[in-house]
Amino acid sequence: MRIAAAIVFLLATLPALGQSMSPMRGVVTAFADVFAVRVYPSNPYDHRIRVEVRVYDQKFQPVPARVTPPSFMLGAEASRPVLVVVPFEGAASRKVRICTESVPFPDQQTQIRAQICGKFLARRM
Amino acid sequence: MRAGFLLATTATIIIAGAYANAATQNVLFNATVSPTCTLTILANGTLAPSADLQSLSSKLAGGSAGSVTLATTGGVDLSVDPVATVTVPGADASVTTWTPTYSVAGGHTVAETAGSTTLGAPGLSTVSVHLVGTKGGSDRFAAGNYQATVTVRCE
């Protein structure tokens, strides 16, 4: 309830087919000790893939954010919203990367993990 | 009669003048295209051992690069991460140095690099991902299955 009340602005860009994640840029203004971003990972493949959404700081260190859902199966050419709630941790502003990650073809000798990261700046009023 | 004709003529001129004063307005259309990036993995890579068993490489005969399609509106950075996830056979206890690199062809051209590249222009390109594992000194790769994961990042 507290977090729900603290969410001031949600980046509610509509998802677009063929993108791995949208939006990839954003500025958020919040009046509480957390801010929220809604991103839309999408699956450009013609088969289901497992998608994970992670949050990193500018040095790519993990940020203790609340991601809902953090991991899920995404159908072919489908997209779904993911809510990310990030604490300011006492700072007046915070830059984070929200990344969508997937290994679409696992169990092979050299796997490639595709990672699409959006950069977001949040300011606390 | 003459006055009536004059009045009718004047009225016609006034009406014609009214039409001549019809205004035109411009309707503006604005759009903002945000940076977007799609990575579609076409094929994972294959590693082949060198004759002296001190190298496992996608560049050697029998190996192959991974292939990724990249579509972007521009204004994004492309990079690969150091390899963090590797599975090796139990007999391999020595250290391996893994070096991922990539090159880009098509809408963008990037020579093979391990660093970050800014793609300023929009386009559709193919990213070739290479991986080389090397051992130093007298260390050798052991018999068994190796598996490594390379992270390709677009941000």
Tab-separated table of C-alpha atoms in Angstrom:
chain	number	residue	atom	x	y	z
A	1	MET	CA	0.000	0.000	0.000
A	2	ARG	CA	2.875	2.299	0.882
A	3	ILE	CA	4.655	1.522	-2.316
A	4	ALA	CA	1.471	1.853	-4.300
A	5	ALA	CA	0.947	5.294	-2.800
A	6	ALA	CA	4.523	6.221	-3.525
A	7	ILE	CA	4.307	5.488	-7.205
A	8	VAL	CA	3.912	8.870	-8.792
A	9	PHE	CA	4.692	8.467	-12.422
A	10	LEU	CA	4.721	5.295	-14.426
A	11	LEU	CA	6.325	5.217	-17.805
A	12	ALA	CA	3.425	3.700	-19.604
A	13	THR	CA	4.714	3.638	-23.138
A	14	LEU	CA	2.713	1.199	-25.182
A	15	PRO	CA	4.574	-1.911	-26.214
A	16	ALA	CA	5.623	-2.372	-29.806
A	17	LEU	CA	6.094	-5.646	-31.620
A	18	GLY	CA	9.617	-6.690	-32.417
A	19	GLN	CA	11.247	-4.804	-29.595
A	20	SER	CA	13.071	-6.591	-26.886
A	21	MET	CA	12.180	-3.962	-24.333
A	22	SER	CA	10.509	-0.585	-24.354
A	23	PRO	CA	11.007	2.097	-23.302
A	24	MET	CA	14.809	2.254	-23.285
A	25	ARG	CA	15.030	5.756	-21.871
A	26	GLY	CA	13.038	7.536	-19.214
A	27	VAL	CA	12.957	10.276	-16.597
A	28	VAL	CA	10.874	9.730	-13.486
A	29	THR	CA	9.821	12.237	-10.834
A	30	ALA	CA	8.748	10.861	-7.471
A	31	PHE	CA	7.677	12.278	-4.125
A	32	ALA	CA	8.538	9.257	-2.018
A	33	ASP	CA	11.510	7.079	-1.185
A	34	VAL	CA	10.911	4.774	-4.142
A	35	PHE	CA	10.121	5.235	-7.804
A	36	ALA	CA	8.488	2.959	-10.309
A	37	VAL	CA	9.019	2.180	-13.953
A	38	ARG	CA	6.917	-0.046	-16.152
A	39	VAL	CA	8.755	-1.747	-18.982
A	40	TYR	CA	7.552	-4.059	-21.717
A	41	PRO	CA	9.898	-6.910	-22.644
A	42	SER	CA	8.947	-8.557	-25.905
A	43	ASN	CA	9.903	-11.760	-27.621
A	44	PRO	CA	10.898	-11.409	-31.289
A	45	TYR	CA	11.245	-15.180	-31.755
A	46	ASP	CA	8.718	-17.660	-33.036
A	47	HIS	CA	9.079	-19.804	-29.932
A	48	ARG	CA	8.636	-19.269	-26.190
A	49	ILE	CA	11.608	-17.965	-24.270
A	50	ARG	CA	12.370	-17.414	-20.619
A	51	VAL	CA	12.843	-13.741	-19.855
A	52	GLU	CA	14.443	-12.246	-16.760
A	53	VAL	CA	14.300	-8.586	-15.776
A	54	ARG	CA	17.125	-7.267	-13.615
A	55	VAL	CA	18.075	-3.858	-12.275
A	56	TYR	CA	21.635	-2.540	-12.174
A	57	ASP	CA	23.298	0.708	-11.191
A	58	GLN	CA	25.647	2.694	-13.413
A	59	LYS	CA	28.501	0.321	-12.609
A	60	PHE	CA	26.365	-2.700	-13.389
A	61	GLN	CA	26.105	-3.699	-9.765
A	62	PRO	CA	22.738	-5.270	-8.865
A	63	VAL	CA	20.178	-2.927	-7.312
A	64	PRO	CA	17.747	-4.320	-4.702
A	65	ALA	CA	14.650	-3.439	-6.673
A	66	ARG	CA	11.260	-5.086	-6.586
A	67	VAL	CA	10.528	-6.563	-10.021
A	68	THR	CA	7.102	-7.985	-10.733
A	69	PRO	CA	7.468	-10.530	-12.231
A	70	PRO	CA	11.258	-10.986	-12.260
A	71	SER	CA	11.216	-14.085	-14.456
A	72	PHE	CA	8.590	-15.501	-16.792
A	73	MET	CA	7.954	-17.388	-19.992
A	74	LEU	CA	7.035	-15.170	-22.915
A	75	GLY	CA	5.214	-16.531	-25.925
A	76	ALA	CA	6.246	-16.048	-29.526
A	77	GLU	CA	6.119	-12.402	-30.606
A	78	ALA	CA	4.430	-11.525	-27.338
A	79	SER	CA	5.008	-8.705	-24.904
A	80	ARG	CA	3.960	-8.119	-21.333
A	81	PRO	CA	4.321	-5.362	-18.738
A	82	VAL	CA	6.786	-5.644	-15.888
A	83	LEU	CA	6.671	-3.285	-12.915
A	84	VAL	CA	9.973	-2.247	-11.392
A	85	VAL	CA	10.039	-0.412	-8.053
A	86	VAL	CA	13.428	1.020	-7.106
A	87	PRO	CA	14.394	2.595	-3.761
A	88	PHE	CA	16.259	5.898	-3.749
A	89	GLU	CA	18.243	4.679	-0.727
A	90	GLY	CA	18.579	8.234	0.568
A	91	ALA	CA	19.752	9.806	-2.683
A	92	ALA	CA	18.079	12.793	-4.315
A	93	SER	CA	18.340	11.204	-7.731
A	94	ARG	CA	19.243	7.816	-9.062
A	95	LYS	CA	20.258	6.370	-12.406
A	96	VAL	CA	19.535	2.721	-13.019
A	97	ARG	CA	19.608	0.272	-15.860
A	98	ILE	CA	16.659	-2.036	-16.242
A	99	CYS	CA	17.679	-5.004	-18.334
A	100	THR	CA	15.744	-7.712	-20.092
A	101	GLU	CA	17.799	-10.868	-20.430
A	102	SER	CA	17.212	-14.129	-22.205
A	103	VAL	CA	19.087	-17.133	-23.516
A	104	PRO	CA	16.801	-18.165	-26.365
A	105	PHE	CA	18.813	-21.232	-27.378
A	106	PRO	CA	20.117	-22.911	-24.199
A	107	ASP	CA	22.034	-26.180	-23.865
A	108	GLN	CA	24.550	-25.477	-26.600
A	109	GLN	CA	28.319	-25.201	-26.370
A	110	THR	CA	28.549	-21.448	-26.685
A	111	GLN	CA	25.396	-19.730	-25.592
A	112	ILE	CA	24.599	-16.121	-26.310
A	113	ARG	CA	22.613	-14.178	-23.780
A	114	ALA	CA	20.810	-11.206	-25.279
A	115	GLN	CA	20.545	-8.300	-22.890
A	116	ILE	CA	18.583	-5.154	-23.661
A	117	CYS	CA	19.045	-2.399	-21.114
A	118	GLY	CA	17.086	0.786	-20.661
A	119	LYS	CA	18.573	3.783	-18.871
A	120	PHE	CA	16.347	5.584	-16.397
A	121	LEU	CA	16.889	8.689	-14.312
A	122	ALA	CA	14.720	9.275	-11.271
A	123	ARG	CA	14.526	12.497	-9.277
A	124	ARG	CA	13.075	12.772	-5.810
A	125	MET	CA	11.062	15.925	-5.185
B	1	MET	CA	-33.719	50.585	-60.761
B	2	ARG	CA	-30.227	51.956	-61.081
B	3	ALA	CA	-29.871	52.095	-57.302
B	4	GLY	CA	-30.972	48.477	-57.063
B	5	PHE	CA	-28.368	47.391	-59.596
B	6	LEU	CA	-25.687	49.279	-57.666
B	7	LEU	CA	-26.745	47.630	-54.398
B	8	ALA	CA	-26.690	44.163	-55.961
B	9	THR	CA	-23.231	44.767	-57.413
B	10	THR	CA	-21.936	46.016	-54.075
B	11	ALA	CA	-23.344	42.995	-52.294
B	12	THR	CA	-21.642	40.711	-54.764
B	13	ILE	CA	-18.338	42.446	-54.194
B	14	ILE	CA	-18.747	42.193	-50.424
B	15	ILE	CA	-19.506	38.477	-50.612
B	16	ALA	CA	-16.599	37.939	-52.981
B	17	GLY	CA	-14.409	39.850	-50.571
B	18	ALA	CA	-15.552	37.640	-47.734
B	19	TYR	CA	-14.443	34.537	-49.637
B	20	ALA	CA	-11.109	36.119	-50.421
B	21	ASN	CA	-10.465	36.615	-46.722
B	22	ALA	CA	-10.929	32.899	-45.863
B	23	ALA	CA	-8.075	31.933	-43.585
B	24	THR	CA	-5.759	28.912	-43.802
B	25	GLN	CA	-4.333	27.124	-40.796
B	26	ASN	CA	-1.486	24.698	-40.515
B	27	VAL	CA	-2.020	21.433	-38.694
B	28	LEU	CA	1.181	20.283	-37.063
B	29	PHE	CA	2.186	16.668	-36.511
B	30	ASN	CA	4.838	15.885	-33.967
B	31	ALA	CA	6.553	12.584	-33.302
B	32	THR	CA	9.312	11.344	-31.055
B	33	VAL	CA	11.141	8.148	-31.879
B	34	SER	CA	12.839	6.780	-28.808
B	35	PRO	CA	15.974	4.669	-28.978
B	36	THR	CA	15.055	1.049	-29.480
B	37	CYS	CA	17.086	-2.087	-29.962
B	38	THR	CA	16.185	-5.633	-30.862
B	39	LEU	CA	18.656	-8.489	-30.605
B	40	THR	CA	17.618	-11.698	-32.302
B	41	ILE	CA	19.991	-14.602	-31.910
B	42	LEU	CA	20.275	-16.538	-35.139
B	43	ALA	CA	22.884	-19.075	-34.043
B	44	ASN	CA	25.065	-19.851	-31.069
B	45	GLY	CA	28.784	-20.319	-31.632
B	46	THR	CA	30.990	-23.377	-31.637
B	47	LEU	CA	34.445	-23.697	-30.130
B	48	ALA	CA	37.210	-25.795	-31.628
B	49	PRO	CA	40.463	-26.823	-29.909
B	50	SER	CA	43.856	-25.838	-31.203
B	51	ALA	CA	46.426	-28.477	-32.049
B	52	ASP	CA	48.350	-27.833	-28.825
B	53	LEU	CA	45.106	-27.908	-26.759
B	54	GLN	CA	45.896	-24.534	-25.224
B	55	SER	CA	43.138	-22.724	-27.033
B	56	LEU	CA	39.417	-23.203	-27.584
B	57	SER	CA	38.257	-20.782	-30.215
B	58	SER	CA	35.365	-19.979	-32.492
B	59	LYS	CA	37.941	-18.724	-35.005
B	60	LEU	CA	39.726	-22.035	-35.497
B	61	ALA	CA	38.797	-24.575	-38.138
B	62	GLY	CA	35.725	-26.405	-36.921
B	63	GLY	CA	34.598	-23.479	-34.810
B	64	SER	CA	31.993	-20.899	-35.706
B	65	ALA	CA	30.952	-17.469	-34.538
B	66	GLY	CA	27.612	-16.795	-32.963
B	67	SER	CA	25.279	-14.707	-35.070
B	68	VAL	CA	22.868	-12.051	-33.842
B	69	THR	CA	20.600	-9.732	-35.786
B	70	LEU	CA	20.491	-6.203	-34.432
B	71	ALA	CA	17.799	-3.702	-35.364
B	72	THR	CA	17.898	-0.223	-33.906
B	73	THR	CA	16.650	3.294	-34.355
B	74	GLY	CA	20.125	4.475	-33.378
B	75	GLY	CA	21.458	6.155	-30.267
B	76	VAL	CA	22.353	2.888	-28.543
B	77	ASP	CA	25.544	1.243	-27.328
B	78	LEU	CA	26.551	-2.312	-28.211
B	79	SER	CA	28.943	-4.343	-26.066
B	80	VAL	CA	29.807	-7.805	-24.812
B	81	ASP	CA	30.378	-8.732	-21.191
B	82	PRO	CA	33.336	-10.674	-19.829
B	83	VAL	CA	32.444	-14.334	-19.704
B	84	ALA	CA	31.051	-15.172	-16.281
B	85	THR	CA	29.265	-18.447	-16.848
B	86	VAL	CA	31.443	-21.378	-17.891
B	87	THR	CA	30.979	-25.093	-17.444
B	88	VAL	CA	34.095	-27.229	-17.694
B	89	PRO	CA	34.748	-30.958	-17.305
B	90	GLY	CA	35.891	-32.154	-13.916
B	91	ALA	CA	39.361	-32.951	-15.221
B	92	ASP	CA	40.019	-29.322	-16.074
B	93	ALA	CA	41.343	-27.665	-12.925
B	94	SER	CA	43.517	-24.999	-14.533
B	95	VAL	CA	42.644	-21.391	-15.226
B	96	THR	CA	41.264	-20.354	-18.607
B	97	THR	CA	41.184	-16.795	-19.876
B	98	TRP	CA	38.046	-16.208	-21.914
B	99	THR	CA	37.932	-13.314	-24.378
B	100	PRO	CA	34.677	-12.472	-26.151
B	101	THR	CA	34.715	-10.131	-29.142
B	102	TYR	CA	32.260	-9.050	-31.798
B	103	SER	CA	32.090	-7.396	-35.175
B	104	VAL	CA	29.169	-5.817	-36.986
B	105	ALA	CA	28.270	-5.813	-40.676
B	106	GLY	CA	25.290	-4.588	-42.654
B	107	GLY	CA	23.639	-1.321	-41.715
B	108	HIS	CA	26.507	-0.671	-39.337
B	109	THR	CA	30.137	-1.573	-39.736
B	110	VAL	CA	32.240	-2.278	-36.679
B	111	ALA	CA	35.618	-4.005	-36.819
B	112	GLU	CA	36.211	-6.805	-34.350
B	113	THR	CA	36.418	-5.382	-30.848
B	114	ALA	CA	35.926	-6.313	-27.220
B	115	GLY	CA	34.836	-2.816	-26.234
B	116	SER	CA	31.660	-0.803	-26.394
B	117	THR	CA	30.483	0.763	-29.650
B	118	THR	CA	27.967	3.556	-30.075
B	119	LEU	CA	25.562	2.982	-32.941
B	120	GLY	CA	24.322	6.444	-33.768
B	121	ALA	CA	22.460	5.668	-36.961
B	122	PRO	CA	19.399	3.489	-37.460
B	123	GLY	CA	19.820	0.226	-39.280
B	124	LEU	CA	19.633	-3.534	-39.457
B	125	SER	CA	22.919	-5.353	-38.929
B	126	THR	CA	24.416	-8.730	-38.197
B	127	VAL	CA	26.621	-9.096	-35.143
B	128	SER	CA	29.207	-11.876	-35.242
B	129	VAL	CA	30.237	-12.976	-31.762
B	130	HIS	CA	33.554	-14.748	-31.207
B	131	LEU	CA	34.934	-16.400	-28.104
B	132	VAL	CA	38.481	-17.536	-27.440
B	133	GLY	CA	39.609	-19.428	-24.363
B	134	THR	CA	43.327	-19.739	-23.705
B	135	LYS	CA	45.495	-21.490	-21.154
B	136	GLY	CA	48.986	-20.461	-20.216
B	137	GLY	CA	52.169	-22.323	-19.362
B	138	SER	CA	51.853	-26.060	-19.569
B	139	ASP	CA	48.109	-26.111	-18.928
B	140	ARG	CA	45.907	-27.849	-21.496
B	141	PHE	CA	42.187	-28.207	-22.086
B	142	ALA	CA	40.910	-31.548	-20.847
B	143	ALA	CA	38.658	-34.062	-22.546
B	144	GLY	CA	34.996	-33.384	-21.910
B	145	ASN	CA	32.321	-30.819	-22.566
B	146	TYR	CA	32.812	-27.095	-22.226
B	147	GLN	CA	30.051	-24.545	-22.254
B	148	ALA	CA	30.366	-20.769	-22.056
B	149	THR	CA	27.810	-17.970	-22.188
B	150	VAL	CA	28.536	-14.638	-23.825
B	151	THR	CA	26.274	-11.714	-23.014
B	152	VAL	CA	25.599	-9.325	-25.892
B	153	ARG	CA	24.221	-6.052	-24.613
B	154	CYS	CA	22.389	-3.278	-26.384
B	155	GLU	CA	21.543	-0.281	-24.236
